[in-house]
C-alpha cells in the first residue's frame, strides 16, 4: 500500500537527513524543507546514494508563512510532519536570543497553524534532554521535573513543548509526539551523510574527530573533578541512526492512530551513561586512532551527569537503541575521513 507523504523540516540537517533515509527505507515519500542555514544541498546526493531515492526538496524558511503555504499547495498529500528545523547552538543562543526565539518558535507555530487547515494528522517534535537541566535522579524518566532553562536555546524547547500541549488541548485536529533526545552522535555507516559542524565545533564528538584527523591540535576535556565515578561528566550518547529509526515509528503511530493519547512524550537514549573519558577510550579502541587531549577547566553551564531511562519508549514504541558505542565511534570516524576525502575538512 502506498504510504502517506511526510514533510521533514530541517531534513538536510544532521538528524533530519538520517531520518529521511529511514523514512524512505520504510516506504514513505518525503518532502524536505530547509533554508540551508546549517546544511547544504549535497546532503540530498548523499541520501540518494544510500536509498536510491531523491527526496523532494524545497529551499525555504519555515518562519515564512507564505512559503510554507505554497509548499502545502504544491504537496497536498502531506499527512505527517517531523519538525527538526531549529537553531541549535547553545552558546550562540546566549548572544542572539531573539534569533533563537524567533526561528524556533515561529517555525513551530507556522506549522501548527497550517496543519489543522491542511488535514495533517500529526507532528513529531525534536526536543532535548536539556529540559531536565541537572536532574535530581538518574536515569531520567519523562516524569522528571522540567528545570529552569539555562539558555535561550533550551528555553525554546521548553516553550515549544508547552505550545504544542496548549494547541492540542485547545482541540486541534491532530496528534503530536515529542521526542527528547539525549546526545546524538555518529553518522550513517555508509559515511554518505553525517554531522557538518559550522566553524569550531562546540560538541564533543565533532571536536574529537577533528582532533584525531589533525584539524585541531588537542581536545580539551572540560573538568575531571566532577562527582562521578571517574570525575568526568556523564552523558547518554545515542547513535543517530537508532535515533532516526524512532521517528519512523513515531510517524506510523500518529498516522495509523495507534495511540489513544493526542500528545505523547518519549526519552530517546540508550539508558547507559558514559563518561567523557570513557567515550574517548571507546573511540580509540574502536578506531585504533589516538586522540591528543588535555584536561581543561570545567565549561560554564555544563550538566554533571544525565542519562535516560528509555523504558517508556522501549515498551510503548517498541524501539530500542541497538548500536554498540564502538560501531558508532567507527561511523563518526569514517564520516570524518570522508569529509577529508571530499576536501571539506
Ligand atoms: P542541524 O542544524 O544539523 O539541522 C537543523 C536543520 O534545520 C538545518 O539543516 C538548518 O539549515 C535547518 N533550519 C534551521 N532553521 C530553519 C528554518 N527557519 N527554516 C528551514 N530550515 C531551517 O541540527 P540537528 O542536530 O539535526 O538537530 C535537529 C533538531 O534536533 C533541532 O531541533 C535540535 O534542536 C534538536 N536536537 C538536537 C540535538 C543534538 O545534539 N544534535 C539534541 C537534542 C535536540
Ligand atoms: C558533552 C560533554 C562537555 C566538548 C549539548 C546541548 C544540549 C543538547 C546536546 C540540543 C560535556 C564535554 C565537550 C569539548 C569536552 N543539544 N566536552 N570537550 O553539553 O551534553 O549538550 O548538546 O538539544 O542541549 O547543551 O553536549 O557534546 O557539548 O558535551 O570535554 O570540546 O563533553 O563538557 O561534558 P552537551 P556536548
Short mmCIF file of C-alpha atoms and ligand atoms in Angstrom, two decimals:
data_model
loop_
_atom_site.label_atom_id
_atom_site.label_comp_id
_atom_site.label_asym_id
_atom_site.label_seq_id
_atom_site.Cartn_x
_atom_site.Cartn_y
_atom_site.Cartn_z
CA UNK A 1 0.00 0.00 0.00
CA UNK A 2 1.29 3.46 -0.85
CA UNK A 3 2.26 5.38 2.27
CA UNK A 4 1.39 8.98 3.09
CA UNK A 5 3.79 11.81 2.37
CA UNK A 6 5.88 13.16 5.24
CA UNK A 7 7.19 16.73 5.46
CA UNK A 8 10.60 16.83 7.13
CA UNK A 9 11.61 20.33 8.16
CA UNK A 10 15.36 20.70 8.60
CA UNK A 11 15.70 17.49 6.58
CA UNK A 12 19.13 18.26 5.16
CA UNK A 13 20.48 18.70 8.70
CA UNK A 14 22.26 16.12 10.83
CA UNK A 15 19.40 14.18 12.44
CA UNK A 16 16.94 15.11 9.69
CA UNK A 17 19.00 13.57 6.88
CA UNK A 18 19.39 10.27 8.75
CA UNK A 19 15.66 10.26 9.43
CA UNK A 20 14.82 10.89 5.77
CA UNK A 21 16.86 7.79 4.89
CA UNK A 22 14.94 5.65 7.40
CA UNK A 23 11.59 7.06 6.25
CA UNK A 24 12.41 6.25 2.64
CA UNK A 25 13.54 2.75 3.60
CA UNK A 26 10.16 2.28 5.30
CA UNK A 27 8.40 3.34 2.08
CA UNK A 28 7.39 6.91 2.95
CA UNK A 29 7.59 9.59 0.25
CA UNK A 30 9.40 12.56 1.77
CA UNK A 31 9.48 16.26 1.09
CA UNK A 32 12.22 18.20 2.81
CA UNK A 33 12.00 21.90 3.60
CA UNK A 34 15.24 23.53 4.71
CA UNK A 35 16.67 27.04 4.42
CA UNK A 36 20.22 25.61 4.33
CA UNK A 37 21.25 27.88 7.22
CA UNK A 38 23.15 24.95 8.77
CA UNK A 39 23.37 22.37 5.97
CA UNK A 40 23.83 22.13 2.22
CA UNK A 41 22.22 20.65 -0.86
CA UNK A 42 24.88 17.96 -1.32
CA UNK A 43 23.19 16.14 1.55
CA UNK A 44 20.43 15.27 -0.96
CA UNK A 45 23.04 13.45 -3.08
CA UNK A 46 24.20 11.51 -0.01
CA UNK A 47 20.63 10.46 0.79
CA UNK A 48 20.08 9.41 -2.82
CA UNK A 49 23.28 7.37 -2.86
CA UNK A 50 22.08 5.42 0.20
CA UNK A 51 18.44 4.80 -0.72
CA UNK A 52 18.35 5.29 -4.49
CA UNK A 53 15.58 7.84 -3.99
CA UNK A 54 16.00 11.60 -4.18
CA UNK A 55 13.63 13.28 -1.72
CA UNK A 56 11.57 16.23 -2.89
CA UNK A 57 13.29 19.39 -1.71
CA UNK A 58 12.01 22.90 -1.12
CA UNK A 59 14.52 25.56 -0.15
CA UNK A 60 12.52 27.82 2.13
CA UNK A 61 12.46 29.30 5.60
CA UNK A 62 9.80 27.83 7.89
CA UNK A 63 9.32 31.20 9.56
CA UNK A 64 7.98 32.39 6.18
CA UNK A 65 4.26 31.56 6.25
CA UNK A 66 3.75 32.40 2.57
CA UNK A 67 6.49 29.95 1.56
CA UNK A 68 5.04 27.22 3.77
CA UNK A 69 1.56 27.82 2.37
CA UNK A 70 2.93 27.47 -1.15
CA UNK A 71 4.65 24.26 -0.10
CA UNK A 72 1.38 22.76 1.13
CA UNK A 73 -0.32 23.88 -2.10
CA UNK A 74 2.34 22.04 -4.09
CA UNK A 75 2.23 18.88 -1.92
CA UNK A 76 -1.37 18.49 -0.74
CA UNK A 77 -0.71 14.83 0.19
CA UNK A 78 1.35 15.66 3.28
CA UNK A 79 -0.12 13.76 6.24
CA UNK A 80 2.70 13.92 8.78
CA UNK A 81 5.40 16.40 9.81
CA UNK A 82 8.69 15.89 11.57
CA UNK A 83 9.96 19.26 12.73
CA UNK A 84 13.75 19.31 13.04
CA UNK A 85 14.20 22.87 11.75
CA UNK A 86 15.69 24.99 14.51
CA UNK A 87 18.80 26.86 15.50
CA UNK A 88 20.67 24.69 18.00
CA UNK A 89 23.91 26.25 19.22
CA UNK A 90 23.58 26.81 22.96
CA UNK A 91 26.38 29.42 23.15
CA UNK A 92 25.12 31.40 20.16
CA UNK A 93 21.65 31.49 21.70
CA UNK A 94 23.08 33.42 24.67
CA UNK A 95 24.42 36.07 22.24
CA UNK A 96 21.40 36.14 19.92
CA UNK A 97 18.34 35.22 21.95
CA UNK A 98 15.81 36.89 19.63
CA UNK A 99 17.14 34.95 16.66
CA UNK A 100 16.59 31.72 18.60
CA UNK A 101 13.14 32.54 19.92
CA UNK A 102 12.04 33.83 16.52
CA UNK A 103 13.42 30.97 14.46
CA UNK A 104 12.49 28.07 16.69
CA UNK A 105 9.11 29.27 17.89
CA UNK A 106 7.81 30.88 14.69
CA UNK A 107 8.74 27.77 12.73
CA UNK A 108 6.72 25.61 15.11
CA UNK A 109 3.73 27.97 15.28
CA UNK A 110 3.54 28.31 11.49
CA UNK A 111 3.48 24.54 11.12
CA UNK A 112 0.83 24.08 13.83
CA UNK A 113 -1.28 26.79 12.22
CA UNK A 114 -1.19 25.19 8.78
CA UNK A 115 -1.59 21.60 9.93
CA UNK A 116 -5.16 21.97 11.07
CA UNK A 117 -6.43 23.51 7.86
CA UNK A 118 -4.44 21.13 5.61
CA UNK A 119 -5.54 17.86 7.20
CA UNK A 120 -2.14 16.84 8.57
CA UNK A 121 -2.61 14.08 11.15
CA UNK A 122 0.40 14.61 13.36
CA UNK A 123 3.70 16.31 14.14
CA UNK A 124 6.82 14.82 15.68
CA UNK A 125 8.83 17.44 17.55
CA UNK A 126 12.59 17.38 18.30
CA UNK A 127 13.00 18.20 21.95
CA UNK A 128 16.00 17.62 24.16
CA UNK A 129 17.19 16.24 27.48
CA UNK A 130 18.20 19.84 28.12
CA UNK A 131 14.67 20.33 29.51
CA UNK A 132 15.70 18.25 32.57
CA UNK A 133 18.66 20.51 33.40
CA UNK A 134 20.77 18.83 36.12
CA UNK A 135 18.41 16.01 37.08
CA UNK A 136 17.89 15.05 40.73
CA UNK A 137 17.89 11.36 39.82
CA UNK A 138 19.50 9.36 37.02
CA UNK A 139 18.48 7.68 34.82
CA UNK A 140 15.85 10.28 33.96
CA UNK A 141 12.26 9.35 33.20
CA UNK A 142 9.78 11.53 31.33
CA UNK A 143 8.14 12.31 34.68
CA UNK A 144 11.25 14.12 35.98
CA UNK A 145 10.65 17.81 36.68
CA UNK A 146 11.43 20.36 33.99
CA UNK A 147 14.17 22.66 35.32
CA UNK A 148 14.50 26.34 34.51
CA UNK A 149 16.32 26.58 31.18
CA UNK A 150 19.90 27.81 31.32
CA UNK A 151 19.95 29.13 27.75
CA UNK A 152 17.52 30.70 25.29
CA UNK A 153 18.01 27.60 23.12
CA UNK A 154 16.93 25.32 25.97
CA UNK A 155 14.06 27.64 26.72
CA UNK A 156 12.79 27.37 23.13
CA UNK A 157 12.48 23.60 23.65
CA UNK A 158 10.50 24.05 26.87
CA UNK A 159 8.25 26.70 25.34
CA UNK A 160 7.78 24.60 22.20
CA UNK A 161 6.59 21.66 24.28
CA UNK A 162 4.13 23.99 26.03
CA UNK A 163 2.89 25.48 22.75
CA UNK A 164 2.21 22.02 21.32
CA UNK A 165 0.41 20.98 24.50
CA UNK A 166 -1.73 24.12 24.58
CA UNK A 167 -2.67 23.87 20.90
CA UNK A 168 -3.65 20.22 21.21
CA UNK A 169 -5.55 20.77 24.46
CA UNK A 170 -7.44 23.54 22.69
CA UNK A 171 -8.83 20.88 20.36
CA UNK A 172 -6.51 20.96 17.35
CA UNK A 173 -7.43 18.10 14.99
CA UNK A 174 -4.03 16.39 15.07
CA UNK A 175 -1.65 14.48 17.33
CA UNK A 176 1.88 15.12 18.46
CA UNK A 177 4.79 13.04 19.66
CA UNK A 178 7.53 14.94 21.45
CA UNK A 179 10.90 13.21 21.42
CA UNK A 180 13.53 14.24 23.96
CA UNK A 181 16.90 13.33 22.50
CA UNK A 182 19.90 12.77 24.73
CA UNK A 183 23.30 13.19 22.98
CA UNK A 184 23.05 12.14 19.31
CA UNK A 185 26.41 11.03 17.85
CA UNK A 186 27.87 9.09 14.94
CA UNK A 187 26.95 9.01 11.27
CA UNK A 188 25.35 6.75 8.71
CA UNK A 189 27.55 3.62 8.41
CA UNK A 190 27.87 4.28 4.65
CA UNK A 191 29.62 7.58 5.51
CA UNK A 192 27.42 9.25 2.87
CA UNK A 193 25.81 11.58 5.43
CA UNK A 194 26.84 12.80 8.88
CA UNK A 195 27.22 15.86 11.06
CA UNK A 196 28.57 19.03 9.45
CA UNK A 197 29.51 21.44 12.20
CA UNK A 198 29.92 25.08 11.33
CA UNK A 199 33.29 26.54 12.37
CA UNK A 200 34.91 25.34 15.59
CA UNK A 201 32.76 22.53 16.98
CA UNK A 202 31.24 23.07 20.41
CA UNK A 203 30.13 19.44 20.79
CA UNK A 204 32.37 16.64 21.92
CA UNK A 205 32.36 14.17 19.02
CA UNK A 206 32.98 16.57 16.13
CA UNK A 207 35.77 18.19 18.14
CA UNK A 208 37.20 14.77 18.92
CA UNK A 209 37.16 13.50 15.31
CA UNK A 210 38.59 16.79 14.03
CA UNK A 211 41.40 16.46 16.58
CA UNK A 212 42.02 12.83 15.63
CA UNK A 213 42.41 13.84 11.97
CA UNK A 214 44.67 16.77 12.83
CA UNK A 215 42.42 19.76 12.11
CA UNK A 216 42.57 20.65 15.83
CA UNK A 217 45.69 20.32 17.97
CA UNK A 218 44.12 18.73 21.02
CA UNK A 219 40.79 18.09 22.62
CA UNK A 220 40.11 19.98 25.82
CA UNK A 221 38.37 17.71 28.28
CA UNK A 222 36.26 20.05 30.37
CA UNK A 223 36.67 19.08 34.03
CA UNK A 224 37.98 15.96 35.76
CA UNK A 225 36.76 16.77 39.26
CA UNK A 226 33.05 16.06 38.92
CA UNK A 227 31.26 13.96 41.48
CA UNK A 228 31.04 10.95 39.14
CA UNK A 229 32.70 7.52 39.03
CA UNK A 230 35.82 8.78 37.22
CA UNK A 231 35.48 12.54 37.73
CA UNK A 232 34.31 13.28 34.16
CA UNK A 233 30.85 14.38 33.03
CA UNK A 234 28.46 11.62 32.08
CA UNK A 235 26.13 11.63 29.06
CA UNK A 236 23.88 9.24 27.19
CA UNK A 237 25.40 9.06 23.69
CA UNK A 238 22.80 7.77 21.26
CA UNK A 239 23.61 6.61 17.73
CA UNK A 240 22.00 8.90 15.16
CA UNK A 241 20.64 6.01 13.09
CA UNK A 242 19.00 4.47 16.15
CA UNK A 243 17.55 7.89 16.86
CA UNK A 244 16.33 8.24 13.27
CA UNK A 245 14.52 4.88 13.42
CA UNK A 246 12.45 6.09 16.37
CA UNK A 247 11.00 8.86 14.20
CA UNK A 248 9.63 6.38 11.69
CA UNK A 249 7.87 4.50 14.48
CA UNK A 250 6.50 7.76 15.89
CA UNK A 251 5.17 8.84 12.50
CA UNK A 252 3.50 5.48 11.96
CA UNK A 253 1.96 5.65 15.42
CA UNK A 254 0.34 9.00 14.70
CA UNK A 255 -0.75 8.28 11.14
CA UNK A 256 -2.22 4.91 11.98
CA UNK A 257 -3.90 6.22 15.12
CA UNK A 258 -2.23 3.60 17.30
CA UNK A 259 -2.38 5.66 20.46
CA UNK A 260 -5.42 6.91 22.35
CA UNK A 261 -3.37 9.92 23.52
CA UNK A 262 -3.25 13.09 21.44
CA UNK A 263 0.12 14.02 22.82
CA UNK A 264 2.95 11.78 23.98
CA UNK A 265 6.48 12.41 25.21
CA UNK A 266 9.38 9.95 24.97
CA UNK A 267 13.00 9.96 26.06
CA UNK A 268 15.33 8.72 23.34
CA UNK A 269 18.55 7.46 24.84
CA UNK A 270 20.42 4.22 25.37
CA UNK A 271 19.91 4.02 29.12
CA UNK A 272 23.70 3.86 29.63
CA UNK A 273 25.68 6.80 30.91
CA UNK A 274 29.21 7.05 29.54
CA UNK A 275 31.77 9.50 30.86
CA UNK A 276 33.64 11.81 28.51
CA UNK A 277 36.84 9.80 29.18
CA UNK A 278 35.04 6.50 28.60
CA UNK A 279 33.88 7.86 25.26
CA UNK A 280 37.40 8.91 24.26
CA UNK A 281 38.61 5.42 25.22
CA UNK A 282 35.81 3.81 23.19
CA UNK A 283 36.81 5.90 20.16
CA UNK A 284 40.48 4.90 20.46
CA UNK A 285 39.59 1.23 20.98
CA UNK A 286 37.19 1.16 18.03
CA UNK A 287 39.36 3.01 15.52
CA UNK A 288 42.92 2.42 16.70
CA UNK A 289 43.41 6.20 16.39
CA UNK A 290 44.80 8.20 19.32
CA UNK A 291 43.14 11.43 20.38
CA UNK A 292 45.51 14.06 21.80
CA UNK A 293 43.76 15.66 24.77
CA UNK A 294 44.38 17.80 27.80
CA UNK A 295 42.39 18.26 30.96
CA UNK A 296 40.89 21.78 30.98
CA UNK A 297 38.73 23.65 33.49
CA UNK A 298 35.04 22.90 33.71
CA UNK A 299 32.91 24.50 30.99
CA UNK A 300 30.43 27.00 32.42
CA UNK A 301 26.87 25.73 32.44
CA UNK A 302 27.72 22.05 31.92
CA UNK A 303 25.47 19.43 33.45
CA UNK A 304 27.42 16.99 35.64
CA UNK A 305 25.57 13.86 34.67
CA UNK A 306 22.45 12.94 32.76
CA UNK A 307 21.34 9.74 31.16
CA UNK A 308 17.99 8.40 30.04
CA UNK A 309 15.60 5.86 31.33
CA UNK A 310 14.25 4.86 27.90
CA UNK A 311 11.85 2.19 29.25
CA UNK A 312 8.74 4.07 28.11
CA UNK A 313 9.98 4.33 24.50
CA UNK A 314 11.20 0.72 24.66
CA UNK A 315 7.79 -0.55 25.76
CA UNK A 316 5.33 1.74 24.02
CA UNK A 317 7.17 2.38 20.76
CA UNK A 318 8.88 -1.00 20.65
CA UNK A 319 12.07 0.93 19.95
CA UNK A 320 15.48 0.35 21.47
CA UNK A 321 18.92 1.81 20.84
CA UNK A 322 20.92 -1.11 19.47
CA UNK A 323 24.19 0.15 18.04
CA UNK A 324 27.24 -0.62 20.18
CA UNK A 325 29.20 2.53 21.03
CA UNK A 326 32.28 1.18 19.19
CA UNK A 327 30.27 0.95 15.94
CA UNK A 328 29.05 4.50 16.50
CA UNK A 329 32.61 5.71 17.00
CA UNK A 330 33.70 3.94 13.81
CA UNK A 331 30.89 5.62 11.85
CA UNK A 332 31.85 9.03 13.25
CA UNK A 333 35.45 8.42 12.20
CA UNK A 334 34.53 7.10 8.73
CA UNK A 335 32.49 10.27 8.21
CA UNK A 336 35.40 12.48 9.26
CA UNK A 337 37.64 10.59 6.80
CA UNK A 338 35.02 11.10 4.07
CA UNK A 339 34.97 14.84 4.74
CA UNK A 340 38.75 14.84 4.31
CA UNK A 341 38.45 12.85 1.06
CA UNK A 342 35.98 15.42 -0.23
CA UNK A 343 38.29 18.24 0.76
CA UNK A 344 35.75 19.67 3.18
CA UNK A 345 37.93 19.35 6.26
P1 LIG B 1 21.06 20.72 12.29
O1 LIG B 1 21.43 22.15 12.45
O2 LIG B 1 22.03 19.81 11.65
O3 LIG B 1 19.68 20.62 11.48
C1 LIG B 1 18.69 21.61 11.54
C2 LIG B 1 18.34 21.95 10.10
O4 LIG B 1 17.29 22.92 10.12
C3 LIG B 1 19.49 22.57 9.32
O5 LIG B 1 19.62 21.89 8.09
C4 LIG B 1 19.07 24.04 9.11
O6 LIG B 1 19.56 24.54 7.89
C5 LIG B 1 17.57 23.92 9.15
N1 LIG B 1 16.86 25.13 9.59
C6 LIG B 1 17.08 25.88 10.69
N2 LIG B 1 16.18 26.87 10.77
C7 LIG B 1 15.35 26.73 9.70
C8 LIG B 1 14.21 27.43 9.23
N3 LIG B 1 13.73 28.51 9.86
N4 LIG B 1 13.61 27.00 8.10
C9 LIG B 1 14.08 25.93 7.42
N5 LIG B 1 15.15 25.23 7.83
C10 LIG B 1 15.77 25.62 8.95
O7 LIG B 1 20.62 20.18 13.74
P2 LIG B 1 20.34 18.70 14.24
O8 LIG B 1 21.43 18.31 15.16
O9 LIG B 1 20.00 17.83 13.11
O10 LIG B 1 19.07 18.97 15.14
C11 LIG B 1 17.76 18.75 14.66
C12 LIG B 1 16.77 19.10 15.75
O11 LIG B 1 17.02 18.30 16.90
C13 LIG B 1 16.84 20.54 16.23
O12 LIG B 1 15.53 20.97 16.52
C14 LIG B 1 17.65 20.45 17.50
O13 LIG B 1 17.35 21.49 18.38
C15 LIG B 1 17.18 19.12 18.05
N6 LIG B 1 18.14 18.47 18.96
C16 LIG B 1 19.42 18.27 18.54
C17 LIG B 1 20.34 17.68 19.41
C18 LIG B 1 21.78 17.50 19.00
O14 LIG B 1 22.62 17.34 19.89
N7 LIG B 1 22.12 17.47 17.73
C19 LIG B 1 19.92 17.29 20.69
C20 LIG B 1 18.59 17.49 21.06
C21 LIG B 1 17.71 18.11 20.18
C1 LIG B 2 29.26 16.63 26.08
C2 LIG B 2 30.32 16.51 27.17
C3 LIG B 2 31.35 18.59 27.80
C4 LIG B 2 33.35 19.46 24.05
C5 LIG B 2 24.58 19.86 24.17
C6 LIG B 2 23.43 20.80 24.44
C7 LIG B 2 22.18 20.02 24.66
C8 LIG B 2 21.92 19.03 23.54
C9 LIG B 2 23.12 18.21 23.24
C10 LIG B 2 20.48 20.01 21.90
C11 LIG B 2 30.25 17.61 28.22
C12 LIG B 2 32.36 17.65 27.17
C13 LIG B 2 32.59 18.85 25.03
C14 LIG B 2 34.76 19.53 24.22
C15 LIG B 2 34.56 18.35 26.30
N1 LIG B 2 21.62 19.68 22.30
N2 LIG B 2 33.18 18.31 26.14
N3 LIG B 2 35.29 18.96 25.33
O1 LIG B 2 26.73 19.82 26.53
O2 LIG B 2 25.87 17.44 26.77
O3 LIG B 2 24.75 19.01 25.29
O4 LIG B 2 24.27 19.05 23.05
O5 LIG B 2 19.42 20.00 22.43
O6 LIG B 2 21.13 20.93 24.77
O7 LIG B 2 23.73 21.56 25.57
O8 LIG B 2 26.97 18.14 24.64
O9 LIG B 2 28.78 17.49 23.12
O10 LIG B 2 28.74 19.84 24.03
O11 LIG B 2 29.29 17.96 25.57
O12 LIG B 2 35.10 17.86 27.30
O13 LIG B 2 35.49 20.07 23.40
O14 LIG B 2 31.62 16.63 26.55
O15 LIG B 2 31.93 19.25 28.90
O16 LIG B 2 30.56 17.06 29.44
P1 LIG B 2 26.12 18.65 25.92
P2 LIG B 2 28.48 18.41 24.24
#
